[in-house]
PDB file of C-alpha atoms in Angstrom:
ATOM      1  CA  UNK A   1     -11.185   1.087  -6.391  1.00  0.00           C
ATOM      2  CA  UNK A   2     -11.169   0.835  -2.567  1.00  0.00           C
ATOM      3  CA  UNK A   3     -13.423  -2.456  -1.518  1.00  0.00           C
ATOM      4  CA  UNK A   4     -15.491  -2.422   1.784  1.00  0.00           C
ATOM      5  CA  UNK A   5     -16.517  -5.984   3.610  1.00  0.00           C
ATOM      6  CA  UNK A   6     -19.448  -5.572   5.310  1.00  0.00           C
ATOM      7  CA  UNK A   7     -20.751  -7.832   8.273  1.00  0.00           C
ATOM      8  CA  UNK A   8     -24.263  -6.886   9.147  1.00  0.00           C
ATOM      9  CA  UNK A   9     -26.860  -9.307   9.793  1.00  0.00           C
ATOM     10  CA  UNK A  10     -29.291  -7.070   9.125  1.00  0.00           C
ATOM     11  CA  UNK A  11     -30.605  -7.714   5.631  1.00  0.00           C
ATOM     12  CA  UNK A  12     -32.565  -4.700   5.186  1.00  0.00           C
ATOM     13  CA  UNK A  13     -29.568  -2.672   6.555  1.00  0.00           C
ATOM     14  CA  UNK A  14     -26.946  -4.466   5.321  1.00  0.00           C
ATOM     15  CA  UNK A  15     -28.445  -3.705   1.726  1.00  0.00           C
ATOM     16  CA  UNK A  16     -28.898  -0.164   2.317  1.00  0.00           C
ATOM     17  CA  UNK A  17     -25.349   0.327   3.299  1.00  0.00           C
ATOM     18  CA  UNK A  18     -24.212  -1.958   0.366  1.00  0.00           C
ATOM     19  CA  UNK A  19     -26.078   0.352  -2.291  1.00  0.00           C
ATOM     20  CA  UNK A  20     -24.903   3.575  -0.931  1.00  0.00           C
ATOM     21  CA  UNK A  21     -21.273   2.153  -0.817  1.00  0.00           C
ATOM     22  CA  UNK A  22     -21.865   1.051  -4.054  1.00  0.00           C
ATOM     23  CA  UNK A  23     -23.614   4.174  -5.762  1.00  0.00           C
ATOM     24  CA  UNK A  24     -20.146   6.419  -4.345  1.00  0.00           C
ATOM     25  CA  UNK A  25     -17.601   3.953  -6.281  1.00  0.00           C
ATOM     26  CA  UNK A  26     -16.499   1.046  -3.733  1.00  0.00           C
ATOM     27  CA  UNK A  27     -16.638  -2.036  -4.359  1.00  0.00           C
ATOM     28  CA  UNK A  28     -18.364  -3.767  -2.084  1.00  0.00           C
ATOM     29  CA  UNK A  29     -18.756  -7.759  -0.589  1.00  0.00           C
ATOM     30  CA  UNK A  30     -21.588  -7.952   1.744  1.00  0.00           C
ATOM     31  CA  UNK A  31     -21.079 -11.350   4.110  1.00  0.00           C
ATOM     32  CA  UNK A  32     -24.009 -13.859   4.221  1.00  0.00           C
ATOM     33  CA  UNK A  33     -21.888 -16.928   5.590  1.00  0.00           C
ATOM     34  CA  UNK A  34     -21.147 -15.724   9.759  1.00  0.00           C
ATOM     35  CA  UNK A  35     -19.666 -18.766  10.337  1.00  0.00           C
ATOM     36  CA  UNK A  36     -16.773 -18.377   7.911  1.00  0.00           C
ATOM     37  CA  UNK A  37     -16.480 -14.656   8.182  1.00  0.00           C
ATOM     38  CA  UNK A  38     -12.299 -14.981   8.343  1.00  0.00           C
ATOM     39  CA  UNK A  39     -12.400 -17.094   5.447  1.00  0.00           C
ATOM     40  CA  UNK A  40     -14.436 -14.417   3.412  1.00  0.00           C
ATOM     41  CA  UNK A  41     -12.307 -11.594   4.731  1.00  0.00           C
ATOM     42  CA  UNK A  42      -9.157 -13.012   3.509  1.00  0.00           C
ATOM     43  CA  UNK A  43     -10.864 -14.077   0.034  1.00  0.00           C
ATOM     44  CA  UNK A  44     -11.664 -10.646  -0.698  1.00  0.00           C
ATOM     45  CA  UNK A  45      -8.479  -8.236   0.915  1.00  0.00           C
ATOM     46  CA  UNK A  46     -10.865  -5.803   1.546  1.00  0.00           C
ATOM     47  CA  UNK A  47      -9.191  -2.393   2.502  1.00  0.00           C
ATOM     48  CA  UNK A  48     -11.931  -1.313   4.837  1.00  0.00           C
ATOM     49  CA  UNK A  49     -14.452  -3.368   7.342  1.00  0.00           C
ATOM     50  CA  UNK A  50     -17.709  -2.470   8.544  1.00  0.00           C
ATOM     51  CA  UNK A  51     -18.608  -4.677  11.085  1.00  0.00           C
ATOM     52  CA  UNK A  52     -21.155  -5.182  13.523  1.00  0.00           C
ATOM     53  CA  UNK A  53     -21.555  -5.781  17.478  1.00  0.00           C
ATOM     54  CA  UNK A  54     -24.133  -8.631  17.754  1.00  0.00           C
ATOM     55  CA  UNK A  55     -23.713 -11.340  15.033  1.00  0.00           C
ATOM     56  CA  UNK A  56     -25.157 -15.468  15.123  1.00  0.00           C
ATOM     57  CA  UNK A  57     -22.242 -17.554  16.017  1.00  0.00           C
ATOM     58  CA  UNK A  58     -19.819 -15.302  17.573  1.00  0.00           C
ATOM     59  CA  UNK A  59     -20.034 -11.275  17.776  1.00  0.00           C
ATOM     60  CA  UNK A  60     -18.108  -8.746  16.485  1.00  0.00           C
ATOM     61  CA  UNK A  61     -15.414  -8.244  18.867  1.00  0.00           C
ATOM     62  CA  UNK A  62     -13.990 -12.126  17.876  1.00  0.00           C
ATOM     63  CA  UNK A  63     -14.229 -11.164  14.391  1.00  0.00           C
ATOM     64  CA  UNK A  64     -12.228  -7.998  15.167  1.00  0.00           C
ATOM     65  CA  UNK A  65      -9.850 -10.038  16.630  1.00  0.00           C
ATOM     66  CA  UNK A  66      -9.471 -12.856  14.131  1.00  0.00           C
ATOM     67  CA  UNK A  67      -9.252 -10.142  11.279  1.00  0.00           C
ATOM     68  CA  UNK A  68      -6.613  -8.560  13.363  1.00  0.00           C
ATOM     69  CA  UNK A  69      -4.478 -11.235  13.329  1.00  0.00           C
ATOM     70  CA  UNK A  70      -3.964 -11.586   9.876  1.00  0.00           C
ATOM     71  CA  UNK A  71      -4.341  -7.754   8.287  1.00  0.00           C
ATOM     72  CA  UNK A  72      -4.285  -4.187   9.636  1.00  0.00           C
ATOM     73  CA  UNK A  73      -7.246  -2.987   7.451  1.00  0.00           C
ATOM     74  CA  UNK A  74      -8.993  -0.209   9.276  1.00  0.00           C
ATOM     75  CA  UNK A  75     -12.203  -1.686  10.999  1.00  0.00           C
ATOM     76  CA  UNK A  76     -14.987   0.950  11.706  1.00  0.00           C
ATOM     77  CA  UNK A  77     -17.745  -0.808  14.234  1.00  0.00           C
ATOM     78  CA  UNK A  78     -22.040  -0.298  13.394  1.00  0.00           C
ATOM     79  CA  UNK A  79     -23.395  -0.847  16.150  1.00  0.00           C
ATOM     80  CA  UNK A  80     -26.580   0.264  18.493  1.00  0.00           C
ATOM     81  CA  UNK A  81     -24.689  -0.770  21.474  1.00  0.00           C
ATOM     82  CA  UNK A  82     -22.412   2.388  21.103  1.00  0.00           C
ATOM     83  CA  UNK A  83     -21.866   2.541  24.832  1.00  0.00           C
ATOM     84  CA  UNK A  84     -18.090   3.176  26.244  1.00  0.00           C
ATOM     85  CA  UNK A  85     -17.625  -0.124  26.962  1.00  0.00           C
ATOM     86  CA  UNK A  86     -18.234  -1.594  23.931  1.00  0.00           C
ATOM     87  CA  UNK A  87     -15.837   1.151  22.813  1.00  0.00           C
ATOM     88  CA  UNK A  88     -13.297  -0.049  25.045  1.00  0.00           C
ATOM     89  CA  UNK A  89     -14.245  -3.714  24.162  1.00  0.00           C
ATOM     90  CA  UNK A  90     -13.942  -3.146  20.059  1.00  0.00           C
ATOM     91  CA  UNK A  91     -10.738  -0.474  20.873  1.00  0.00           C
ATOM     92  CA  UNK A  92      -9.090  -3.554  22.663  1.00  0.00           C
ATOM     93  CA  UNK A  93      -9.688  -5.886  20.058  1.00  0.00           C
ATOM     94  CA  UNK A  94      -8.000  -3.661  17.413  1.00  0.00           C
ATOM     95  CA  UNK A  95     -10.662  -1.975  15.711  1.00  0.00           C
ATOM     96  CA  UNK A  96     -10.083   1.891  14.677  1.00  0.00           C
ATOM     97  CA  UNK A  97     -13.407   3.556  15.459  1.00  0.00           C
ATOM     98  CA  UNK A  98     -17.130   2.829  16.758  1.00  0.00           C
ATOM     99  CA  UNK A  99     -20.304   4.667  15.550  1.00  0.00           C
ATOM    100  CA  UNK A 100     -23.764   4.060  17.532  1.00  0.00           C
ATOM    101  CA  UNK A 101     -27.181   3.589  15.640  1.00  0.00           C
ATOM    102  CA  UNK A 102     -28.904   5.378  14.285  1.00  0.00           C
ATOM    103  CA  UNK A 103     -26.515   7.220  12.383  1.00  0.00           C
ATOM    104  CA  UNK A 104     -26.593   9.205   9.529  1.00  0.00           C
ATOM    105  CA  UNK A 105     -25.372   7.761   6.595  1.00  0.00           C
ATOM    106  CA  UNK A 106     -23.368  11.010   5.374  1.00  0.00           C
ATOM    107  CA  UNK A 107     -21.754  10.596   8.715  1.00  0.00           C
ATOM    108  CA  UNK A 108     -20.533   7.064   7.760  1.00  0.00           C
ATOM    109  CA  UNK A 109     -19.292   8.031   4.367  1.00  0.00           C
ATOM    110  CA  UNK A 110     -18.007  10.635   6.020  1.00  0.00           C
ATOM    111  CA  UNK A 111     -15.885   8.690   8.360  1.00  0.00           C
ATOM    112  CA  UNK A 112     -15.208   5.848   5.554  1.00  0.00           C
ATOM    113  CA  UNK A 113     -13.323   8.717   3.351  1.00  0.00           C
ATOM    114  CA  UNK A 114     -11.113   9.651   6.330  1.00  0.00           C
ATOM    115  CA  UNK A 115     -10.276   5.955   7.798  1.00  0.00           C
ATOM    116  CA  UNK A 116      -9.475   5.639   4.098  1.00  0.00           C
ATOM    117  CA  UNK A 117      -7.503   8.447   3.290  1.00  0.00           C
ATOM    118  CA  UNK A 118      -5.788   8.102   6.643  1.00  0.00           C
ATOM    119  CA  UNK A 119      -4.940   4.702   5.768  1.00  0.00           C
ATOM    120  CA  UNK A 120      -3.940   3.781   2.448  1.00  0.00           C
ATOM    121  CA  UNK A 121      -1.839   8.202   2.143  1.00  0.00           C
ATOM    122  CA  UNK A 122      -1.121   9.380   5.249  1.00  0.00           C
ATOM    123  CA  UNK A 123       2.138   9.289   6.283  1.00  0.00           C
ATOM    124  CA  UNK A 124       3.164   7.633   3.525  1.00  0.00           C
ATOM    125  CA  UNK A 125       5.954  10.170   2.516  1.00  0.00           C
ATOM    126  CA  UNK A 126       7.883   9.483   5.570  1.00  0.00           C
ATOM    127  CA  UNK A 127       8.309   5.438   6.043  1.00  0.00           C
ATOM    128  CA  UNK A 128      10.536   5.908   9.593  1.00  0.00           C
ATOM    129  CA  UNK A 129       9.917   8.125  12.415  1.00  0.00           C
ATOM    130  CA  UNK A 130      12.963   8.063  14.839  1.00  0.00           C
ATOM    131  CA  UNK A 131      13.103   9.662  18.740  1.00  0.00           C
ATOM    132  CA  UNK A 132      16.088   8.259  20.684  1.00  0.00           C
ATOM    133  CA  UNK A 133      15.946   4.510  21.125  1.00  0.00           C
ATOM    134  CA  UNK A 134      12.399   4.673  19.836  1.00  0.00           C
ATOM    135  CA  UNK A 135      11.496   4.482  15.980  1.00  0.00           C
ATOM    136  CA  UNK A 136       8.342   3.648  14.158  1.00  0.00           C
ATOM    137  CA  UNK A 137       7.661   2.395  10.876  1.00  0.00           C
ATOM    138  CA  UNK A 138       4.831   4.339   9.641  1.00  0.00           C
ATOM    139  CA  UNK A 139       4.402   2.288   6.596  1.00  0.00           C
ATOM    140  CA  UNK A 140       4.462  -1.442   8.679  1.00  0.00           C
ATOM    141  CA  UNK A 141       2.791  -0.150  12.044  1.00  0.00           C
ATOM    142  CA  UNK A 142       5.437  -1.305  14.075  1.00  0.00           C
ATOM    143  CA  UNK A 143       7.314   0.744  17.188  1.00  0.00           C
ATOM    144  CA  UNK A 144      10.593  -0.816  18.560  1.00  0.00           C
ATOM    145  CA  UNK A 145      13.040  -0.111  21.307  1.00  0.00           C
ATOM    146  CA  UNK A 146      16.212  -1.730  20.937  1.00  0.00           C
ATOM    147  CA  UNK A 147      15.451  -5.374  20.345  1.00  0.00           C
ATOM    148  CA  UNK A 148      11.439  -5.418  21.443  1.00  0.00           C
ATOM    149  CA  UNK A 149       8.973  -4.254  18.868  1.00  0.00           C
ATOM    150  CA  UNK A 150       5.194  -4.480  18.836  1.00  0.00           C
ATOM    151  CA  UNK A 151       2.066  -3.892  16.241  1.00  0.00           C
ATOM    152  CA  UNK A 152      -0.293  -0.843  16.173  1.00  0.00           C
ATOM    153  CA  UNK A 153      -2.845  -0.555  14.919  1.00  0.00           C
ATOM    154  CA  UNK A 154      -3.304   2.638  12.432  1.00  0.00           C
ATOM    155  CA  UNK A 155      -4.714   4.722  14.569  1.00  0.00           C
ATOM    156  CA  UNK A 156      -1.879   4.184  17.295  1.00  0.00           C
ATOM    157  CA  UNK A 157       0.540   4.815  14.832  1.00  0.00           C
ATOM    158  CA  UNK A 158      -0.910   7.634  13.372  1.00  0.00           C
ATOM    159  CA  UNK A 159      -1.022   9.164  16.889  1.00  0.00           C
ATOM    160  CA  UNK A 160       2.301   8.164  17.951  1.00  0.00           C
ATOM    161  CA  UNK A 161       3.770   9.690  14.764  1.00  0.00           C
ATOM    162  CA  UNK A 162       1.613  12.891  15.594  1.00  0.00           C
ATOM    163  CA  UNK A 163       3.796  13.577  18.746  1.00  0.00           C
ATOM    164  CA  UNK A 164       7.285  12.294  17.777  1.00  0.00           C
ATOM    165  CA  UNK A 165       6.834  14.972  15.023  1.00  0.00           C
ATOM    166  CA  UNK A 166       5.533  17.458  17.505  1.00  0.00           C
ATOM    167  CA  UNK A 167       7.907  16.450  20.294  1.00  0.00           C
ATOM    168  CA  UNK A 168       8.722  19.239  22.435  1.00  0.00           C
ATOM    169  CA  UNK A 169       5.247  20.545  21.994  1.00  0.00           C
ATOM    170  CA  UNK A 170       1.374  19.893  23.135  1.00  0.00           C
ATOM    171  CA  UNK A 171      -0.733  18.499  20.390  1.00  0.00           C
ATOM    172  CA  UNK A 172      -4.279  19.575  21.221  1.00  0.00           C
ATOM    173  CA  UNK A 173      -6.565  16.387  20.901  1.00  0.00           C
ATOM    174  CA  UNK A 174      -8.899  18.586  18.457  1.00  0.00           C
ATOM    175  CA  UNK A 175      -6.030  18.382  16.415  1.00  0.00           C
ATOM    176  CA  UNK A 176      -4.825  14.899  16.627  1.00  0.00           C
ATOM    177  CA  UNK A 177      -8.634  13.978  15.901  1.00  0.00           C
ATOM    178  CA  UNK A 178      -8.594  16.684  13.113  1.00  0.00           C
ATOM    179  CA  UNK A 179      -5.504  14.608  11.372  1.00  0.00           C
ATOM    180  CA  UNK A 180      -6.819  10.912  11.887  1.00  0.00           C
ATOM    181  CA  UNK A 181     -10.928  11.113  11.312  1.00  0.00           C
ATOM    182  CA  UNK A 182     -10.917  14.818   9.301  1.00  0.00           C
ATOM    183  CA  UNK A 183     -14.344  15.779  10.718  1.00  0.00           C
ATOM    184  CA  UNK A 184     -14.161  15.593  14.543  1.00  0.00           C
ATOM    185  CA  UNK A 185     -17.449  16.491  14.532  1.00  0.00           C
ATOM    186  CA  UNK A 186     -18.717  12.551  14.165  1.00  0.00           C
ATOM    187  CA  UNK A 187     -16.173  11.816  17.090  1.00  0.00           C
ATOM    188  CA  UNK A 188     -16.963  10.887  20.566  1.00  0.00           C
ATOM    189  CA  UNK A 189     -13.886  11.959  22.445  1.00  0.00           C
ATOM    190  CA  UNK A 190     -13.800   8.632  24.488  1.00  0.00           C
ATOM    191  CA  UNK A 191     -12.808   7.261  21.200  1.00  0.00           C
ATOM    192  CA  UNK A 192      -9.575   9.119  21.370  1.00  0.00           C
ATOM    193  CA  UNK A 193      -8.451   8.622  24.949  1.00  0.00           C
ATOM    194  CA  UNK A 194      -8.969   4.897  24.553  1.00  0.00           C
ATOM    195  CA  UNK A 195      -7.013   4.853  21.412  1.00  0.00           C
ATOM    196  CA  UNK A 196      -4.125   6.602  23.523  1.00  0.00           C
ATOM    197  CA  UNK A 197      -4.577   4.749  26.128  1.00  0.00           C
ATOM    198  CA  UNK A 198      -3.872   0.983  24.365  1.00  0.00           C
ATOM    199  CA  UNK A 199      -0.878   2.938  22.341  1.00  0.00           C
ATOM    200  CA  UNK A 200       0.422   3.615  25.747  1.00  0.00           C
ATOM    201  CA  UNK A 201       0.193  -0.112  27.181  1.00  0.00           C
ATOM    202  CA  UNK A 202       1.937  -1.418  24.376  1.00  0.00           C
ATOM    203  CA  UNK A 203       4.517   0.931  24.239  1.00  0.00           C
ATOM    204  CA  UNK A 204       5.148  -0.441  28.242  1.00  0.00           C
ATOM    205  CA  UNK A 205       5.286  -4.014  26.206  1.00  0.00           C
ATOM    206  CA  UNK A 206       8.486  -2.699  24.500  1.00  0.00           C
ATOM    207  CA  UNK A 207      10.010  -2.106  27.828  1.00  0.00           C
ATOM    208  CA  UNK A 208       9.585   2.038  26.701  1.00  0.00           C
ATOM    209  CA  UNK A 209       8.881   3.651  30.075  1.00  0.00           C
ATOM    210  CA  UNK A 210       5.771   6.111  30.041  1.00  0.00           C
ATOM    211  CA  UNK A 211       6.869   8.966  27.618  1.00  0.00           C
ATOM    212  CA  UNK A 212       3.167  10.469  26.457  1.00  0.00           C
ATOM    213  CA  UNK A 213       2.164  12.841  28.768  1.00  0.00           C
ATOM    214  CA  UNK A 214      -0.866  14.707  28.976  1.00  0.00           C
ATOM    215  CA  UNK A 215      -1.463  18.230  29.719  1.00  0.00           C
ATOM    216  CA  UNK A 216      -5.474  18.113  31.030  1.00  0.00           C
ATOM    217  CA  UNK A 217      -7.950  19.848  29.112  1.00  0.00           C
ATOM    218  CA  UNK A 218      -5.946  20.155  25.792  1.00  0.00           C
ATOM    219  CA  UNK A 219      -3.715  17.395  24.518  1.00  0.00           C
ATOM    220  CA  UNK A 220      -0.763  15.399  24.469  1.00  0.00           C
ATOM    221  CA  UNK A 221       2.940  15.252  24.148  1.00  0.00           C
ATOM    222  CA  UNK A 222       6.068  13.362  24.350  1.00  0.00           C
ATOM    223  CA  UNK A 223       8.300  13.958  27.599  1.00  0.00           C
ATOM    224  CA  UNK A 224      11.472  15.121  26.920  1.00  0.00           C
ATOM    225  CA  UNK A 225      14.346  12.471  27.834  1.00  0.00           C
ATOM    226  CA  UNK A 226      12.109   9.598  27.631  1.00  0.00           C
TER     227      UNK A 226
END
């Protein structure tokens, strides 16, 4: 049984969520301590987090960070700030997605089944993904080049394992949204490009020199000879 940790300080919609999640099989903690989120979080291992934007104490994009630090559990941010930069804000701070209220809640269950899916059995067939000097560990979300190596998150590594297997070819970014959220019909686009866009500046952190191109209008692909 999956379990979901929810931080919403919104009791009325904290509940709501909590019962649906509930009714559909997850187990589910619902945080009333927001000083000691971290300390929940670790309690419980949950395999997905729901988390808010505006929280007492400290907001969402700390908590993002502190649970980032210590697990790679997909984080999925509820929030009615869904503007870009609070995409780019929660994107930089490691979480996997951002969906704006008012939402429908089949589009969050939705999403949850994906970021789930994605998470916990894609990929999981094929633990190394080699390309030259460049491998990735699909299983451990971790990309090295020679001696460097550095952490993705599991949407970067998702994507990055996307184009090694395509290399030679343009992925279309319907498709790489198709593979990683299922329904790319709950996706604002931004959400991909700033996804790419981090998996690119950490790749630099390796000491890999730029090696995802993009073709404009359609997708992405790895240069040949990188």
């Amino acid at each position: 049984m999956y379990k979901i940790f929810i931080v919403e300080d919104d009791p009325v919609f904290g509940e709501a969520l909590e019962r649906q999640l509930s009714h559909r099989g997850y187990q589910v903690w619902l945080v009333q301590d927001f000083q000691n989120i971290l300390a929940q979080f670790e309690a419980y291992q949950p395999h997905l987090v729901l988390l808010d934007v505006s929280l007492p104490f400290f907001d969402g994009f700390y908590w993002c960070g502190e649970i980032r630090r210590v697990s790679q559990a997909p984080i999925l941010f509820l929030t009615g700030a869904g503007d870009e930069i609070n995409l780019v804000l929660a994107v930089n701070e490691g979480a996997d997605d951002l969906i704006p209220k008012p939402f429908r809640m089949e589009a969050v269950l939705a999403k949850i089944q994906a970021m789930l899916r994605r998470a916990y059995s894609f990929g999981a067939h094929k633990e190394l993904v080699r390309y030259g000097d460049i491998s990735l560990n699909t299983g451990r979300g971790i990309v090295c080049c020679g001696q460097a190596e550095v952490q993705l998150t599991k949407n970067e590594s998702l994507i990055l394992q996307l184009l090694l297997e395509s290399r030679g070819e343009i992925v279309p970014r319907e498709s790489i949204m198709k593979s990683l959220w299922e329904d790319e019909s709950f996706i604002d686009e931004n959400t991909l490009t700033v996804n790419v866009a981090r998996l690119r500046k950490k790749l630099k952190q390796t000491g890999i020199r730029p090696f995802i191109g993009t073709q404009k209008g359609i997708g992405y692909f790895v240069r040949a000879g990188a």
